[in-house]
């Protein structure tokens, strides 16, 4: 398996620290609002990479943090006249609801910054002790001049950054690029006590501290949107490696940005969708299918037409999947045709192994669907065991890894339509009974259906029925 590593700018062979185990950290949301479909792209990509690694047989310890104290949260709290804690709680809850709807698997751990204040303080104390950080009147900064490798992830040179920088000049800092590890509390802001006075952690340090606590000093994979390469991930490397003297992350994975109608997505342009809004009208499978058709590292242009096309595109797989469920239920005996399932499993794995090439993995599934459809239409009667193998393949690949198929949902649809078909047959028999003046039978059908909550109504346009909700 090969992964493109932002640090080396090469596709590298994937080798884990411990055999068959992967330690993976993903930068999660700042919980100050509902997350948008750009954030969702990053969460879905990280989730699919995790599921692909699990498909390969790795045991993945997957950590995704929640930034629950930050300027954005404090601003929102002031605007809404509630506490920062209430803002964070409200949007953390919304985050968990939305990722569940998106079929993003819960992380092994979802650590929160405010629950790791002691770890963060210990981390900063170590950096001060080692000479990498300094305290100016209750604000603690990381001294980037002390960390020789600064810039190794983003490829940025310190002198160029200093020269160009639109970076705010802060009188307190030795160097404009030094970043805050601990921020002194301003009046009215939430704070925690520390050796440097009352204050709160900076954003970068929380990821270093929580990654170290839950995964250890060196981890296999760290991922996030490409906007985080600089300064966030560059700073995470500086803090973590300065403290431990060890390599922080072996493989850095970055997700391309999502734009809308070829423009940057932003609130002020009004071209902004929350994941909630989209999931009120579309199913998770459709949105995931849209994301997964583009390689995770490339930018993705979102359009409503594109999303509608995904809805149509999925029909091909879903029609076959629904048919397969019905055939398995019938428990048929028949022919078991020659079909090389292994070939498709291999092709699917080759796609994953090539830097998580999900667009290719989707193409493999579509080719599989085409070939199976050919067999179904050409053979007479196929055995249920064959349909079970088709189900297995779609379940393991399209459902469990890509989550662009949902068998439970389809089963409910198939069952519902079977029930509807049966009711229609009974209505037809009742109509015939009435024509034949067999009112006893007609009434019996109506009354028996009523007993199971199906209410028939004779209208001028024919018979309609309602299902009573019990
Ligand atoms: P935030 O809540 O802003 O800290 O972002 C949470 C995650 O979403 C981070 O990994 C970001 O890099 C990622 N992200 C933010 N905006 C976008 C976007 N437009 N496209 C893709 N990923 C994004
Ligand atoms: Zn982070």
Coordinates of C-alpha atoms and ligand atoms in Angstrom, one line a residue:
X1 CA 0.0 0.0 0.0
X2 CA 1.3 3.5 -0.9
X3 CA 0.3 6.9 0.6
X4 CA 1.2 10.3 -0.6
X5 CA 3.0 12.0 2.2
X6 CA 2.8 15.9 2.3
X7 CA 6.1 15.8 4.4
X8 CA 8.2 14.1 1.7
X9 CA 6.0 15.1 -1.3
X10 CA 6.2 11.5 -2.5
X11 CA 4.0 8.4 -2.6
X12 CA 5.6 6.2 0.0
X13 CA 5.2 2.5 1.0
X14 CA 2.9 2.4 4.1
X15 CA 4.6 0.8 7.1
X16 CA 3.0 1.0 10.5
X17 CA 4.9 1.5 13.7
X18 CA 3.3 -1.6 15.3
X19 CA 2.3 -4.5 13.0
X20 CA -1.3 -4.4 11.8
X21 CA -2.1 -1.4 13.9
X22 CA -2.6 2.2 12.8
X23 CA -2.6 5.2 15.0
X24 CA -4.5 8.0 13.2
X25 CA -5.3 11.6 14.3
X26 CA -7.6 13.9 12.4
X27 CA -8.2 17.6 13.1
X28 CA -11.8 17.9 14.0
X29 CA -14.3 20.7 14.1
X30 CA -14.3 24.0 16.0
X31 CA -17.7 23.7 17.6
X32 CA -19.1 27.2 17.1
X33 CA -21.6 26.5 14.3
X34 CA -23.2 23.7 12.2
X35 CA -20.5 22.3 10.0
X36 CA -20.6 23.0 6.3
X37 CA -20.2 20.6 3.3
X38 CA -16.5 21.6 3.0
X39 CA -15.8 20.4 6.6
X40 CA -18.0 17.3 5.8
X41 CA -15.7 16.5 2.8
X42 CA -12.7 16.3 5.2
X43 CA -14.6 14.2 7.7
X44 CA -15.9 11.8 5.1
X45 CA -12.5 11.4 3.5
X46 CA -10.9 10.7 6.9
X47 CA -13.7 8.2 7.6
X48 CA -13.3 6.4 4.3
X49 CA -9.5 6.1 4.7
X50 CA -10.1 4.6 8.1
X51 CA -12.6 2.1 6.8
X52 CA -10.3 1.2 3.9
X53 CA -7.5 0.5 6.4
X54 CA -9.9 -1.6 8.4
X55 CA -10.9 -3.4 5.2
X56 CA -7.1 -4.2 4.7
X57 CA -7.2 -5.8 8.2
X58 CA -5.6 -3.0 10.2
X59 CA -6.8 -2.3 13.7
X60 CA -7.2 1.5 13.6
X61 CA -7.1 3.7 16.6
X62 CA -8.8 6.8 15.2
X63 CA -8.7 10.1 17.2
X64 CA -10.7 13.2 16.1
X65 CA -10.6 16.2 18.4
X66 CA -13.2 18.8 19.1
X67 CA -11.9 22.3 19.6
X68 CA -14.3 23.6 22.2
X69 CA -12.6 26.7 23.3
X70 CA -11.5 29.3 20.8
X71 CA -12.0 32.9 19.6
X72 CA -14.8 31.9 17.3
X73 CA -16.7 30.2 20.1
X74 CA -16.2 33.2 22.4
X75 CA -17.4 35.6 19.7
X76 CA -20.5 33.5 19.1
X77 CA -21.2 33.3 22.9
X78 CA -21.0 37.1 23.1
X79 CA -23.3 37.5 20.1
X80 CA -25.9 35.0 21.4
X81 CA -25.5 36.2 25.0
X82 CA -24.9 32.6 26.3
X83 CA -21.7 31.1 27.7
X84 CA -18.9 29.7 25.6
X85 CA -19.5 26.4 27.2
X86 CA -23.2 26.4 26.1
X87 CA -22.1 27.3 22.5
X88 CA -19.6 24.4 22.5
X89 CA -22.1 22.0 23.9
X90 CA -24.8 22.9 21.5
X91 CA -22.6 22.5 18.4
X92 CA -20.8 19.4 19.7
X93 CA -24.2 17.7 20.0
X94 CA -25.1 18.9 16.4
X95 CA -21.7 17.6 15.2
X96 CA -22.4 14.1 16.5
X97 CA -25.9 14.1 15.0
X98 CA -24.6 15.2 11.6
X99 CA -21.7 12.8 11.4
X100 CA -24.0 9.9 12.3
X101 CA -26.3 11.0 9.4
X102 CA -23.3 11.2 7.1
X103 CA -22.5 7.5 8.0
X104 CA -19.1 8.7 9.4
X105 CA -18.1 6.2 12.1
X106 CA -17.5 7.6 15.6
X107 CA -13.9 7.9 16.4
X108 CA -12.2 5.6 18.9
X109 CA -11.8 8.8 21.0
X110 CA -13.2 12.3 20.4
X111 CA -11.1 14.3 22.9
X112 CA -12.1 17.9 23.8
X113 CA -9.6 20.6 24.4
X114 CA -11.2 21.7 27.7
X115 CA -10.9 18.2 29.1
X116 CA -7.1 18.2 28.5
X117 CA -6.1 21.5 30.2
X118 CA -3.6 19.7 32.5
X119 CA -2.0 17.8 29.7
X120 CA -1.6 21.1 27.8
X121 CA -0.1 22.9 30.8
X122 CA 2.4 20.0 31.3
X123 CA 3.3 20.2 27.6
X124 CA 3.9 23.9 27.7
X125 CA 5.9 23.6 30.9
X126 CA 8.2 21.1 29.2
X127 CA 8.7 23.4 26.2
X128 CA 9.6 26.4 28.5
X129 CA 12.0 24.1 30.5
X130 CA 13.7 23.0 27.3
X131 CA 14.1 26.6 26.1
X132 CA 11.6 26.4 23.2
X133 CA 9.0 28.7 24.7
X134 CA 8.9 32.0 26.7
X135 CA 6.4 33.7 28.9
X136 CA 5.6 37.4 28.4
X137 CA 3.3 38.7 31.0
X138 CA 1.0 35.7 31.1
X139 CA 1.2 35.0 27.3
X140 CA 3.4 32.0 26.4
X141 CA 4.8 31.8 22.9
X142 CA 6.7 29.2 21.0
X143 CA 10.1 30.4 19.8
X144 CA 10.4 29.2 16.2
X145 CA 14.0 30.3 15.9
X146 CA 14.9 27.5 18.3
X147 CA 13.3 24.8 16.1
X148 CA 15.6 24.3 13.2
X149 CA 13.2 22.2 11.1
X150 CA 10.5 24.9 11.1
X151 CA 8.9 25.0 7.6
X152 CA 9.7 21.3 6.7
X153 CA 6.1 20.4 6.1
X154 CA 4.9 23.4 4.2
X155 CA 8.2 24.0 2.5
X156 CA 8.1 27.6 3.7
X157 CA 11.2 29.5 4.5
X158 CA 11.3 31.5 7.7
X159 CA 13.0 34.6 6.2
X160 CA 10.5 34.7 3.3
X161 CA 7.6 34.4 5.7
X162 CA 9.0 37.2 7.9
X163 CA 9.6 39.5 4.9
X164 CA 6.2 39.0 3.2
X165 CA 4.1 38.4 6.2
X166 CA 0.7 39.9 6.7
X167 CA 1.2 38.3 10.0
X168 CA 0.1 40.5 12.9
X169 CA 3.0 42.1 14.7
X170 CA 2.6 41.6 18.4
X171 CA 4.8 43.7 20.6
X172 CA 5.2 40.9 23.0
X173 CA 6.7 38.4 20.6
X174 CA 10.4 38.0 19.9
X175 CA 9.6 37.1 16.3
X176 CA 6.3 37.8 14.4
X177 CA 6.1 34.1 13.5
X178 CA 6.2 32.9 17.1
X179 CA 2.7 31.5 18.0
X180 CA 0.7 31.5 21.2
X181 CA 0.8 28.3 23.3
X182 CA -1.1 30.0 26.2
X183 CA -3.3 33.1 26.0
X184 CA -3.8 35.4 28.9
X185 CA -7.4 35.8 29.8
X186 CA -9.1 39.0 28.7
X187 CA -11.9 40.4 30.8
X188 CA -15.1 38.3 30.4
X189 CA -13.4 35.4 28.7
X190 CA -13.4 31.8 30.1
X191 CA -10.1 30.9 31.8
X192 CA -8.2 28.2 33.6
X193 CA -5.4 28.7 36.2
X194 CA -1.9 27.9 35.1
X195 CA 1.7 28.6 36.2
X196 CA 1.5 31.7 34.0
X197 CA -1.7 33.0 35.4
X198 CA -5.3 32.8 34.3
X199 CA -5.8 32.0 30.6
X200 CA -6.6 29.4 28.0
X201 CA -4.7 27.2 25.5
X202 CA -3.8 28.3 22.0
X203 CA -5.3 26.2 19.1
X204 CA -2.1 24.4 17.9
X205 CA -1.0 23.1 21.2
X206 CA -4.3 21.2 21.9
X207 CA -3.8 18.9 18.9
X208 CA -0.2 18.1 19.9
X209 CA -1.2 17.4 23.5
X210 CA -4.3 15.3 22.7
X211 CA -2.5 13.3 19.9
X212 CA 0.3 12.5 22.4
X213 CA -2.0 11.6 25.2
X214 CA -4.2 9.2 23.1
X215 CA -1.8 7.9 20.5
X216 CA 1.7 8.4 21.9
X217 CA 4.7 10.4 20.9
X218 CA 5.0 9.1 17.3
X219 CA 1.9 8.3 15.3
X220 CA 1.3 6.7 11.9
X221 CA -1.1 9.1 10.2
X222 CA -2.2 12.7 10.8
X223 CA -4.8 14.2 8.5
X224 CA -6.8 17.4 7.9
X225 CA -7.9 19.8 5.3
X226 CA -5.1 21.4 3.1
X227 CA -5.7 24.8 4.8
X228 CA -4.2 23.3 7.9
X229 CA -0.7 22.6 6.5
X230 CA 0.4 26.0 7.4
X231 CA 0.5 27.2 10.1
X232 CA -1.4 24.6 12.1
X233 CA 0.4 21.4 11.2
X234 CA 3.7 23.1 10.9
X235 CA 3.3 24.3 14.4
X236 CA 2.1 20.9 15.7
X237 CA 5.4 19.4 14.4
X238 CA 7.5 22.1 16.0
X239 CA 5.8 21.7 19.4
X240 CA 5.8 17.9 19.5
X241 CA 9.2 17.3 18.1
X242 CA 10.8 20.0 20.2
X243 CA 9.3 18.4 23.3
X244 CA 10.1 14.7 22.6
X245 CA 13.1 14.9 20.2
X246 CA 11.3 12.2 18.2
X247 CA 9.5 12.2 14.8
X248 CA 5.8 13.3 15.4
X249 CA 4.1 11.8 12.4
X250 CA 5.1 9.3 9.8
X251 CA 2.5 10.1 7.1
X252 CA 0.8 13.5 6.7
X253 CA -2.4 13.3 4.6
X254 CA -4.2 16.5 3.4
X255 CA -7.6 16.8 1.8
X256 CA -8.3 19.1 -1.1
X257 CA -10.7 22.0 -0.6
X258 CA -14.3 22.1 -1.6
X259 CA -15.4 25.1 -3.6
X260 CA -19.0 25.9 -4.7
X261 CA -19.7 26.8 -8.4
X262 CA -16.0 27.4 -8.8
X263 CA -15.8 30.0 -6.1
X264 CA -14.5 29.8 -2.6
X265 CA -17.3 28.9 -0.3
X266 CA -18.0 31.7 2.2
X267 CA -20.8 33.1 4.3
X268 CA -20.4 36.6 2.8
X269 CA -20.9 35.4 -0.8
X270 CA -24.0 33.5 0.4
X271 CA -22.8 30.3 -1.4
X272 CA -22.7 28.4 1.7
X273 CA -24.4 25.1 2.7
X274 CA -24.4 23.4 6.0
X275 CA -24.3 19.6 5.9
X276 CA -27.7 19.7 7.7
X277 CA -29.4 21.6 4.9
X278 CA -28.1 19.2 2.3
X279 CA -29.0 16.1 4.3
X280 CA -32.5 17.3 4.7
X281 CA -33.0 16.9 0.9
X282 CA -30.4 14.3 -0.1
X283 CA -29.3 11.0 1.4
X284 CA -25.8 10.6 2.9
X285 CA -25.0 8.1 0.2
X286 CA -25.5 10.7 -2.5
X287 CA -23.3 13.3 -0.8
X288 CA -20.6 10.7 -0.1
X289 CA -20.7 9.5 -3.7
X290 CA -20.1 13.1 -4.9
X291 CA -17.1 13.4 -2.6
X292 CA -15.6 10.1 -3.4
X293 CA -15.6 10.5 -7.2
X294 CA -12.7 13.0 -6.8
X295 CA -9.4 12.0 -5.3
X296 CA -9.1 13.1 -1.7
X297 CA -6.2 15.3 -2.4
X298 CA -7.6 17.3 -5.3
X299 CA -9.9 20.3 -5.1
X300 CA -13.6 19.5 -5.6
X301 CA -16.1 21.8 -7.2
X302 CA -19.5 21.4 -5.7
X303 CA -22.7 22.1 -7.7
X304 CA -26.3 21.1 -7.2
X305 CA -26.4 19.6 -10.7
X306 CA -23.4 17.4 -9.7
X307 CA -25.3 16.2 -6.6
X308 CA -28.4 15.5 -8.5
X309 CA -26.4 13.5 -11.0
X310 CA -25.1 11.4 -8.0
X311 CA -28.6 10.6 -7.0
X312 CA -29.2 9.2 -10.5
X313 CA -25.8 7.5 -10.7
X314 CA -26.4 5.5 -7.6
X315 CA -29.7 4.0 -8.9
X316 CA -27.7 1.5 -11.0
X317 CA -26.1 0.0 -7.9
X318 CA -29.2 0.3 -5.8
X319 CA -31.5 -1.4 -8.3
X320 CA -29.2 -4.4 -8.4
X321 CA -28.8 -4.4 -4.6
X322 CA -32.5 -4.4 -4.1
X323 CA -33.0 -7.2 -6.6
X324 CA -30.3 -9.2 -4.9
X325 CA -32.1 -8.9 -1.5
X326 CA -35.3 -10.2 -3.0
X327 CA -33.6 -13.1 -4.6
X328 CA -31.8 -14.1 -1.4
X329 CA -35.1 -14.0 0.4
X330 CA -36.7 -16.4 -2.1
X331 CA -34.1 -19.0 -1.3
X332 CA -33.9 -20.2 -4.9
X333 CA -32.3 -23.3 -6.2
X334 CA -30.7 -22.9 -9.6
X335 CA -27.6 -22.5 -11.5
X336 CA -24.4 -21.2 -10.0
X337 CA -22.8 -19.4 -12.9
X338 CA -19.0 -19.0 -13.3
X339 CA -18.0 -15.6 -12.0
X340 CA -14.6 -14.4 -10.9
X341 CA -15.5 -12.5 -7.7
X342 CA -11.9 -12.6 -6.6
X343 CA -10.9 -10.5 -9.6
X344 CA -13.2 -7.6 -8.4
X345 CA -12.0 -7.9 -4.8
X346 CA -8.4 -7.7 -6.1
X347 CA -9.2 -4.6 -8.3
X348 CA -10.9 -2.9 -5.4
X349 CA -7.9 -3.5 -3.2
X350 CA -5.4 -2.3 -5.9
X351 CA -7.4 0.9 -6.0
X352 CA -7.2 1.4 -2.2
X353 CA -3.5 0.5 -2.2
X354 CA -2.8 3.2 -4.6
X355 CA -3.0 6.2 -2.3
X356 CA -6.7 5.5 -1.5
X357 CA -7.9 5.9 -5.1
X358 CA -11.6 5.9 -4.3
X359 CA -12.7 7.1 -7.8
X360 CA -11.1 4.0 -9.1
X361 CA -12.7 1.8 -6.4
X362 CA -16.1 3.2 -7.5
X363 CA -15.3 2.4 -11.1
X364 CA -14.5 -1.2 -10.1
X365 CA -17.9 -1.5 -8.3
X366 CA -19.7 -0.2 -11.4
X367 CA -17.9 -2.6 -13.6
X368 CA -19.0 -5.4 -11.3
X369 CA -22.6 -4.2 -11.4
X370 CA -22.5 -4.2 -15.2
X371 CA -21.1 -7.7 -15.4
X372 CA -23.5 -9.1 -12.8
X373 CA -26.5 -7.5 -14.6
X374 CA -25.4 -9.2 -17.9
X375 CA -25.3 -12.6 -16.2
X376 CA -28.7 -12.1 -14.6
X377 CA -30.4 -11.2 -17.9
X378 CA -28.7 -14.0 -19.8
X379 CA -29.1 -17.0 -17.4
X380 CA -32.4 -18.6 -16.6
X381 CA -32.6 -19.3 -12.9
X382 CA -29.7 -18.5 -10.6
X383 CA -29.1 -20.0 -7.2
X384 CA -29.4 -18.0 -4.0
X385 CA -25.8 -18.7 -3.1
X386 CA -24.8 -16.8 -6.1
X387 CA -26.9 -13.8 -5.0
X388 CA -25.4 -14.1 -1.6
X389 CA -21.9 -13.7 -3.1
X390 CA -23.0 -10.6 -5.0
X391 CA -24.4 -9.2 -1.7
X392 CA -21.2 -10.0 0.1
X393 CA -19.1 -8.0 -2.4
X394 CA -21.4 -5.0 -2.4
X395 CA -21.7 -5.1 1.3
X396 CA -17.9 -5.3 2.0
X397 CA -16.9 -2.6 -0.6
X398 CA -19.7 -0.2 -1.4
X399 CA -21.4 -0.3 2.0
X400 CA -18.7 -0.9 4.6
X401 CA -15.8 1.0 3.0
X402 CA -17.3 3.7 0.8
X403 CA -20.8 3.9 2.5
X404 CA -22.5 4.8 -0.8
X405 CA -24.9 1.9 -0.3
X406 CA -27.2 1.1 2.6
X407 CA -28.7 -2.3 2.6
X408 CA -30.9 -1.7 5.6
X409 CA -32.6 1.2 3.9
X410 CA -33.0 -0.9 0.7
X411 CA -34.5 -3.8 2.7
X412 CA -37.0 -1.5 4.2
X413 CA -38.0 -0.2 0.7
X414 CA -38.2 -3.7 -0.7
X415 CA -40.3 -4.9 2.2
X416 CA -42.5 -1.9 2.0
X417 CA -43.2 -2.3 -1.6
X418 CA -44.0 -6.0 -1.2
X419 CA -46.6 -5.0 1.4
X420 CA -48.0 -2.4 -0.9
X421 CA -48.2 -4.9 -3.7
X422 CA -50.1 -7.3 -1.5
X423 CA -52.6 -4.6 -0.4
X424 CA -53.2 -3.7 -4.1
X425 CA -54.0 -7.3 -4.9
X426 CA -56.5 -7.5 -2.0
X427 CA -58.1 -4.2 -3.2
X428 CA -58.4 -5.7 -6.7
X429 CA -60.1 -8.9 -5.3
X430 CA -62.5 -6.7 -3.3
X431 CA -63.4 -4.7 -6.3
X432 CA -64.2 -7.9 -8.3
X433 CA -66.2 -9.2 -5.3
X434 CA -68.3 -6.0 -5.3
X435 CA -68.9 -6.3 -9.1
X436 CA -70.0 -9.8 -8.5
X437 CA -72.2 -8.6 -5.6
X438 CA -70.3 -10.7 -3.2
X439 CA -70.5 -8.0 -0.5
X440 CA -69.7 -10.5 2.3
X441 CA -66.2 -11.1 0.8
X442 CA -65.7 -7.4 0.0
X443 CA -66.6 -6.4 3.6
X444 CA -64.4 -9.2 5.1
X445 CA -61.4 -7.9 3.1
X446 CA -62.0 -4.4 4.3
X447 CA -62.5 -5.4 8.0
X448 CA -59.6 -7.8 8.1
X449 CA -57.3 -5.1 6.7
X450 CA -58.7 -2.6 9.2
X451 CA -57.7 -5.0 12.0
X452 CA -54.0 -4.7 10.9
X453 CA -54.3 -0.9 10.6
X454 CA -54.9 -0.6 6.8
X455 CA -57.9 1.6 6.3
X456 CA -59.6 1.5 2.9
X457 CA -61.6 4.4 1.6
X458 CA -63.8 4.5 -1.4
X459 CA -63.4 7.7 -3.3
X460 CA -64.7 8.9 -6.7
X461 CA -61.2 8.3 -8.1
X462 CA -61.1 4.7 -6.8
X463 CA -60.0 3.0 -3.6
X464 CA -57.2 4.6 -1.5
X465 CA -55.8 3.3 1.7
X466 CA -54.1 4.8 4.8
X467 CA -51.8 3.0 7.2
X468 CA -52.6 3.8 10.8
X469 CA -49.6 4.7 12.9
X470 CA -49.7 2.6 16.0
Ligands
LIG1 P1 -12.7 23.9 11.3 O1 -14.0 23.5 12.0 O2 -12.7 25.1 10.5 O3 -11.5 23.8 12.3 O4 -12.5 22.7 10.2 C1 -12.6 21.3 10.4 C2 -12.0 20.6 9.3 O5 -12.6 20.9 8.0 C3 -10.5 20.8 9.1 O6 -9.8 19.6 8.8 C4 -10.5 21.8 7.9 O7 -9.2 21.7 7.2 C5 -11.6 21.2 7.1 N1 -12.2 22.2 6.1 C6 -12.6 23.5 6.4 N2 -13.1 24.1 5.2 C7 -13.0 23.2 4.2 C8 -13.3 23.2 2.8 N3 -13.9 24.2 2.2 N4 -13.1 22.0 2.1 C9 -12.5 20.9 2.7 N5 -12.2 20.9 4.0 C10 -12.4 22.0 4.8
LIG2 ZN1 -5.3 20.0 14.7

